[in-house]
Amino acid sequence: NGMALVRQAYVQRGLEFSRHAVAVTMHGSKMDQLAESENWIARFAMFDWIGGRTSELSAVGLLPAALEGIDIDAMLAGAAACDIATRVKTTAKNPAALLALMWFAATDGRGLRDMVVLPYNDQLLLLSRYLQQLVMESLGKRLDRDGNRVDQGIAVYGNKGSTDQHAFVQQLRDGINNFFVTFIRVLEFEADGVEVEPGITAGDYLHGFLVGTRAALAGNERQSLTLSVARVDARMVGILISLFERAVGFYGSLININAYHQPGVEAGKKAAASVLQLQNL
């Protein structure tokens, strides 16, 4: 759909679409065949076992990131470093295993609490949306690996602190206790050299808001965990993507579900196809 709309925009401006187009797709797919037949600029292959939610560090995510000027080599280096750390067999030294265990403890292993994601950095604004798909599409399963009905999953929502948290923090503090918070603290800010008050930087304020919000929630028996990262750059983003991908895999093993298929999504696609068929009658 997107390609058809973009192609039409090029045509309306008298431009030849194929001279401006590249394809990111599986080898031999319809898109790949179209790109080859029309002699597009390039075709970037992806493996057929890569799901959408785990494609950030494949050509699907890396090509757009590179075009945006993001250092994709640093992203991959961060992900590779995290991959090594999350293969450690000692649980206490494996950050992804610890994160999965925290989710299990917070939700009783049955998804009884939602995950509220609160990164205190504008550059991580979209993190909660990314984790919403990664976690909910991976863990939201009706059946376990043995075919038993288990109705598993962890609902995810959130936004960045401190400004956007005001949309829901009132309920978190005083409302129904059906969640846990994942705070993400950033230790270094580019603007840390600028004092907004004597001896106080914007980063100091954000840290104060994070600690204050966490203390307010804990004071009313609300659960939370905190991830601290040195800074937000391409390498750290690669680390975070890898960390949460591995944590999802570990959690899926803990609750005995397949975290890497999406039968519910496929059911929706099939239902949509039947609706489109009806339009042609």
Short mmCIF file of C-alpha atoms in Angstrom, two decimals:
data_model
loop_
_atom_site.label_atom_id
_atom_site.label_comp_id
_atom_site.label_asym_id
_atom_site.label_seq_id
_atom_site.Cartn_x
_atom_site.Cartn_y
_atom_site.Cartn_z
CA ASN A 1 0.00 0.00 0.00
CA GLY A 2 2.72 2.43 0.99
CA MET A 3 4.69 1.71 -2.16
CA ALA A 4 1.63 2.28 -4.37
CA LEU A 5 0.96 5.66 -2.77
CA VAL A 6 4.59 6.76 -3.00
CA ARG A 7 4.84 5.53 -6.59
CA GLN A 8 1.81 7.64 -7.51
CA ALA A 9 3.38 10.72 -5.90
CA TYR A 10 6.47 10.25 -8.07
CA VAL A 11 4.37 9.76 -11.21
CA GLN A 12 2.41 12.94 -10.53
CA ARG A 13 5.69 14.83 -10.46
CA GLY A 14 6.94 13.30 -13.69
CA LEU A 15 9.57 11.15 -11.96
CA GLU A 16 10.45 7.55 -12.73
CA PHE A 17 9.81 5.69 -9.48
CA SER A 18 12.23 2.81 -10.13
CA ARG A 19 15.20 5.20 -10.32
CA HIS A 20 14.56 6.23 -6.71
CA ALA A 21 13.40 2.96 -5.12
CA VAL A 22 15.09 0.27 -3.06
CA ALA A 23 13.53 -2.85 -1.55
CA VAL A 24 14.04 -4.38 1.88
CA THR A 25 12.42 -7.79 1.66
CA MET A 26 12.94 -11.54 1.63
CA HIS A 27 14.79 -13.03 -1.33
CA GLY A 28 12.33 -14.23 -3.94
CA SER A 29 9.31 -12.38 -2.50
CA LYS A 30 6.85 -10.51 -4.72
CA MET A 31 8.52 -7.25 -3.72
CA ASP A 32 11.93 -8.70 -4.58
CA GLN A 33 10.67 -9.86 -7.96
CA LEU A 34 9.13 -6.45 -8.67
CA ALA A 35 12.34 -4.63 -7.73
CA GLU A 36 14.36 -6.92 -9.98
CA SER A 37 11.99 -6.62 -12.94
CA GLU A 38 11.86 -2.81 -12.69
CA ASN A 39 15.60 -2.49 -12.03
CA TRP A 40 15.31 -0.64 -8.72
CA ILE A 41 18.46 0.93 -7.27
CA ALA A 42 19.10 -1.90 -4.80
CA ARG A 43 17.57 -4.85 -2.98
CA PHE A 44 18.42 -5.53 0.67
CA ALA A 45 17.65 -9.10 1.70
CA MET A 46 16.28 -10.19 5.06
CA PHE A 47 15.92 -13.70 6.46
CA ASP A 48 12.44 -15.22 6.37
CA TRP A 49 12.62 -16.10 10.08
CA ILE A 50 12.91 -12.48 11.22
CA GLY A 51 9.64 -11.23 12.69
CA GLY A 52 8.65 -7.59 12.48
CA ARG A 53 9.14 -6.97 16.18
CA THR A 54 12.66 -8.40 16.09
CA SER A 55 13.73 -6.70 12.85
CA GLU A 56 15.18 -3.49 14.31
CA LEU A 57 18.73 -4.74 13.88
CA SER A 58 18.16 -6.28 10.45
CA ALA A 59 18.11 -4.42 7.14
CA VAL A 60 14.53 -3.38 7.95
CA GLY A 61 15.70 -1.16 10.79
CA LEU A 62 19.32 -0.50 9.90
CA LEU A 63 18.77 0.98 6.43
CA PRO A 64 16.32 3.69 7.57
CA ALA A 65 18.54 4.37 10.59
CA ALA A 66 21.58 4.85 8.35
CA LEU A 67 19.61 7.21 6.11
CA GLU A 68 18.75 9.21 9.23
CA GLY A 69 22.45 9.56 9.99
CA ILE A 70 22.48 7.10 12.90
CA ASP A 71 25.70 5.19 13.47
CA ILE A 72 24.46 1.67 12.72
CA ASP A 73 27.90 0.15 13.30
CA ALA A 74 27.72 1.46 16.87
CA MET A 75 24.18 0.09 17.23
CA LEU A 76 25.33 -3.36 16.14
CA ALA A 77 28.38 -3.17 18.39
CA GLY A 78 26.14 -2.41 21.37
CA ALA A 79 23.77 -5.24 20.50
CA ALA A 80 26.70 -7.65 20.09
CA ALA A 81 28.10 -6.66 23.49
CA CYS A 82 24.71 -7.20 25.10
CA ASP A 83 24.36 -10.53 23.30
CA ILE A 84 27.56 -11.71 24.97
CA ALA A 85 26.40 -10.49 28.38
CA THR A 86 23.02 -12.18 28.05
CA ARG A 87 24.55 -15.56 27.20
CA VAL A 88 26.20 -15.80 30.62
CA LYS A 89 24.90 -18.96 32.31
CA THR A 90 25.04 -17.53 35.85
CA THR A 91 21.62 -15.95 36.33
CA ALA A 92 22.78 -13.29 38.77
CA LYS A 93 25.25 -12.02 36.16
CA ASN A 94 22.87 -12.16 33.19
CA PRO A 95 20.95 -8.86 32.85
CA ALA A 96 18.26 -10.23 30.52
CA ALA A 97 17.61 -13.23 32.76
CA LEU A 98 17.30 -10.93 35.77
CA LEU A 99 14.90 -8.67 33.89
CA ALA A 100 12.74 -11.64 32.90
CA LEU A 101 12.69 -12.87 36.50
CA MET A 102 11.60 -9.42 37.66
CA TRP A 103 8.71 -9.51 35.18
CA PHE A 104 7.79 -12.98 36.40
CA ALA A 105 7.82 -11.89 40.03
CA ALA A 106 5.86 -8.70 39.35
CA THR A 107 3.13 -10.44 37.31
CA ASP A 108 3.02 -13.78 39.19
CA GLY A 109 4.03 -15.35 35.88
CA ARG A 110 0.49 -14.85 34.61
CA GLY A 111 0.45 -11.28 33.34
CA LEU A 112 -1.55 -10.03 36.31
CA ARG A 113 0.13 -6.60 36.12
CA ASP A 114 0.77 -4.24 33.23
CA MET A 115 4.24 -2.89 32.45
CA VAL A 116 4.48 0.91 32.48
CA VAL A 117 7.64 2.12 30.72
CA LEU A 118 9.02 5.51 31.82
CA PRO A 119 12.31 6.61 30.25
CA TYR A 120 13.56 9.96 31.52
CA ASN A 121 15.02 11.15 28.23
CA ASP A 122 13.35 12.69 25.17
CA GLN A 123 15.44 10.54 22.83
CA LEU A 124 13.72 7.43 24.23
CA LEU A 125 10.24 8.82 23.56
CA LEU A 126 9.32 5.89 21.28
CA LEU A 127 10.74 3.16 23.52
CA SER A 128 7.41 2.33 25.15
CA ARG A 129 5.75 1.94 21.74
CA TYR A 130 8.54 -0.35 20.57
CA LEU A 131 8.31 -2.44 23.73
CA GLN A 132 4.54 -2.58 23.42
CA GLN A 133 4.86 -4.56 20.20
CA LEU A 134 7.92 -6.55 21.25
CA VAL A 135 6.43 -7.70 24.56
CA MET A 136 2.73 -7.98 23.75
CA GLU A 137 3.09 -9.69 20.37
CA SER A 138 5.68 -12.08 21.74
CA LEU A 139 4.08 -13.00 25.07
CA GLY A 140 0.36 -12.59 24.38
CA LYS A 141 -0.45 -16.22 23.65
CA ARG A 142 -3.56 -18.31 24.22
CA LEU A 143 -1.78 -21.68 24.23
CA ASP A 144 1.50 -22.81 25.72
CA ARG A 145 3.98 -25.08 23.95
CA ASP A 146 2.12 -28.16 25.12
CA GLY A 147 -1.21 -26.97 23.72
CA ASN A 148 -2.71 -26.02 27.08
CA ARG A 149 -4.82 -22.88 27.26
CA VAL A 150 -2.95 -20.36 29.41
CA ASP A 151 -4.02 -16.88 28.14
CA GLN A 152 -0.61 -15.33 28.77
CA GLY A 153 0.74 -11.84 28.15
CA ILE A 154 1.95 -8.58 29.68
CA ALA A 155 0.21 -5.36 28.64
CA VAL A 156 2.65 -2.48 28.02
CA TYR A 157 2.10 1.26 27.92
CA GLY A 158 3.94 4.39 28.91
CA ASN A 159 5.56 7.59 27.77
CA LYS A 160 8.58 9.65 28.70
CA GLY A 161 9.14 11.23 32.09
CA SER A 162 8.71 13.65 33.52
CA THR A 163 6.27 15.68 31.43
CA ASP A 164 4.17 12.94 29.82
CA GLN A 165 3.86 10.78 32.93
CA HIS A 166 1.27 13.22 34.29
CA ALA A 167 -1.23 11.64 31.90
CA PHE A 168 -1.41 8.52 34.07
CA VAL A 169 0.73 8.84 37.21
CA GLN A 170 -2.28 9.89 39.33
CA GLN A 171 -3.88 6.50 38.75
CA LEU A 172 -0.57 4.73 39.26
CA ARG A 173 -0.18 6.34 42.67
CA ASP A 174 -3.75 6.19 43.97
CA GLY A 175 -5.74 3.91 41.66
CA ILE A 176 -5.91 0.20 41.00
CA ASN A 177 -2.65 -1.59 41.74
CA ASN A 178 -2.42 -3.65 38.56
CA PHE A 179 0.97 -2.61 37.16
CA PHE A 180 4.69 -2.28 37.70
CA VAL A 181 6.89 0.51 36.39
CA THR A 182 10.13 0.19 34.44
CA PHE A 183 12.07 3.40 35.06
CA ILE A 184 14.98 4.15 32.74
CA ARG A 185 17.49 6.59 34.15
CA VAL A 186 20.09 8.28 31.94
CA LEU A 187 23.20 9.36 33.81
CA GLU A 188 24.66 11.76 31.25
CA PHE A 189 22.91 14.50 29.25
CA GLU A 190 24.31 16.67 26.48
CA ALA A 191 22.96 19.74 28.29
CA ASP A 192 24.49 18.85 31.65
CA GLY A 193 26.95 21.72 31.29
CA VAL A 194 24.08 24.23 31.35
CA GLU A 195 22.79 25.22 34.80
CA VAL A 196 19.06 25.98 34.91
CA GLU A 197 19.53 27.09 38.50
CA PRO A 198 22.75 27.72 40.42
CA GLY A 199 24.49 24.36 40.72
CA ILE A 200 21.54 22.44 39.18
CA THR A 201 21.27 21.14 35.60
CA ALA A 202 18.28 19.86 33.65
CA GLY A 203 19.65 16.35 34.16
CA ASP A 204 19.60 16.91 37.91
CA TYR A 205 15.95 17.88 37.67
CA LEU A 206 15.07 14.76 35.67
CA HIS A 207 16.88 12.56 38.16
CA GLY A 208 15.00 14.26 40.99
CA PHE A 209 11.67 13.70 39.25
CA LEU A 210 12.48 10.03 38.66
CA VAL A 211 13.50 9.39 42.26
CA GLY A 212 10.55 11.39 43.54
CA THR A 213 8.03 9.53 41.39
CA ARG A 214 9.53 6.19 42.32
CA ALA A 215 9.41 7.06 46.04
CA ALA A 216 5.80 8.24 45.76
CA LEU A 217 4.78 4.97 44.12
CA ALA A 218 6.73 2.84 46.58
CA GLY A 219 5.07 4.74 49.43
CA ASN A 220 1.77 3.27 48.29
CA GLU A 221 3.13 -0.24 47.72
CA ARG A 222 3.55 0.09 43.95
CA GLN A 223 6.28 -2.06 42.36
CA SER A 224 9.00 -0.76 40.05
CA LEU A 225 12.40 -1.58 38.65
CA THR A 226 15.04 0.85 37.41
CA LEU A 227 17.46 0.50 34.50
CA SER A 228 20.34 2.99 34.55
CA VAL A 229 22.25 3.72 31.35
CA ALA A 230 25.28 5.95 30.96
CA ARG A 231 23.95 7.93 28.00
CA VAL A 232 21.64 7.68 25.02
CA ASP A 233 23.61 7.09 21.84
CA ALA A 234 23.54 4.58 19.00
CA ARG A 235 25.51 1.98 20.94
CA MET A 236 23.23 2.22 23.96
CA VAL A 237 20.11 1.93 21.81
CA GLY A 238 21.56 -1.28 20.35
CA ILE A 239 22.16 -2.55 23.88
CA LEU A 240 18.58 -1.78 24.96
CA ILE A 241 17.06 -3.46 21.90
CA SER A 242 19.15 -6.57 22.48
CA LEU A 243 18.45 -6.58 26.22
CA PHE A 244 14.68 -6.49 25.87
CA GLU A 245 14.66 -9.00 23.01
CA ARG A 246 16.59 -11.48 25.16
CA ALA A 247 14.42 -10.79 28.23
CA VAL A 248 11.31 -11.58 26.20
CA GLY A 249 12.85 -14.86 25.09
CA PHE A 250 13.78 -15.83 28.65
CA TYR A 251 10.33 -14.93 29.97
CA GLY A 252 8.70 -17.00 27.23
CA SER A 253 10.74 -19.98 28.39
CA LEU A 254 9.73 -19.36 32.03
CA ILE A 255 6.03 -19.52 31.18
CA ASN A 256 6.41 -22.21 28.47
CA ILE A 257 5.05 -20.24 25.51
CA ASN A 258 6.45 -19.65 22.02
CA ALA A 259 7.59 -16.02 22.00
CA TYR A 260 8.44 -16.06 18.29
CA HIS A 261 5.18 -16.67 16.44
CA GLN A 262 2.01 -14.58 16.19
CA PRO A 263 -1.08 -16.70 15.40
CA GLY A 264 -3.41 -13.93 16.57
CA VAL A 265 -1.90 -11.47 14.10
CA GLU A 266 -2.22 -13.97 11.29
CA ALA A 267 -5.89 -14.53 12.19
CA GLY A 268 -6.48 -10.79 11.89
CA LYS A 269 -4.79 -10.68 8.48
CA LYS A 270 -6.93 -13.54 7.21
CA ALA A 271 -10.09 -11.84 8.46
CA ALA A 272 -9.06 -8.61 6.74
CA ALA A 273 -8.48 -10.49 3.49
CA SER A 274 -12.00 -11.90 3.62
CA VAL A 275 -13.43 -8.39 4.06
CA LEU A 276 -11.52 -7.15 1.02
CA GLN A 277 -12.85 -10.08 -1.00
CA LEU A 278 -16.40 -9.06 -0.10
CA GLN A 279 -15.77 -5.57 -1.49
CA ASN A 280 -15.21 -7.08 -4.92
CA LEU A 281 -18.55 -8.91 -5.00
#
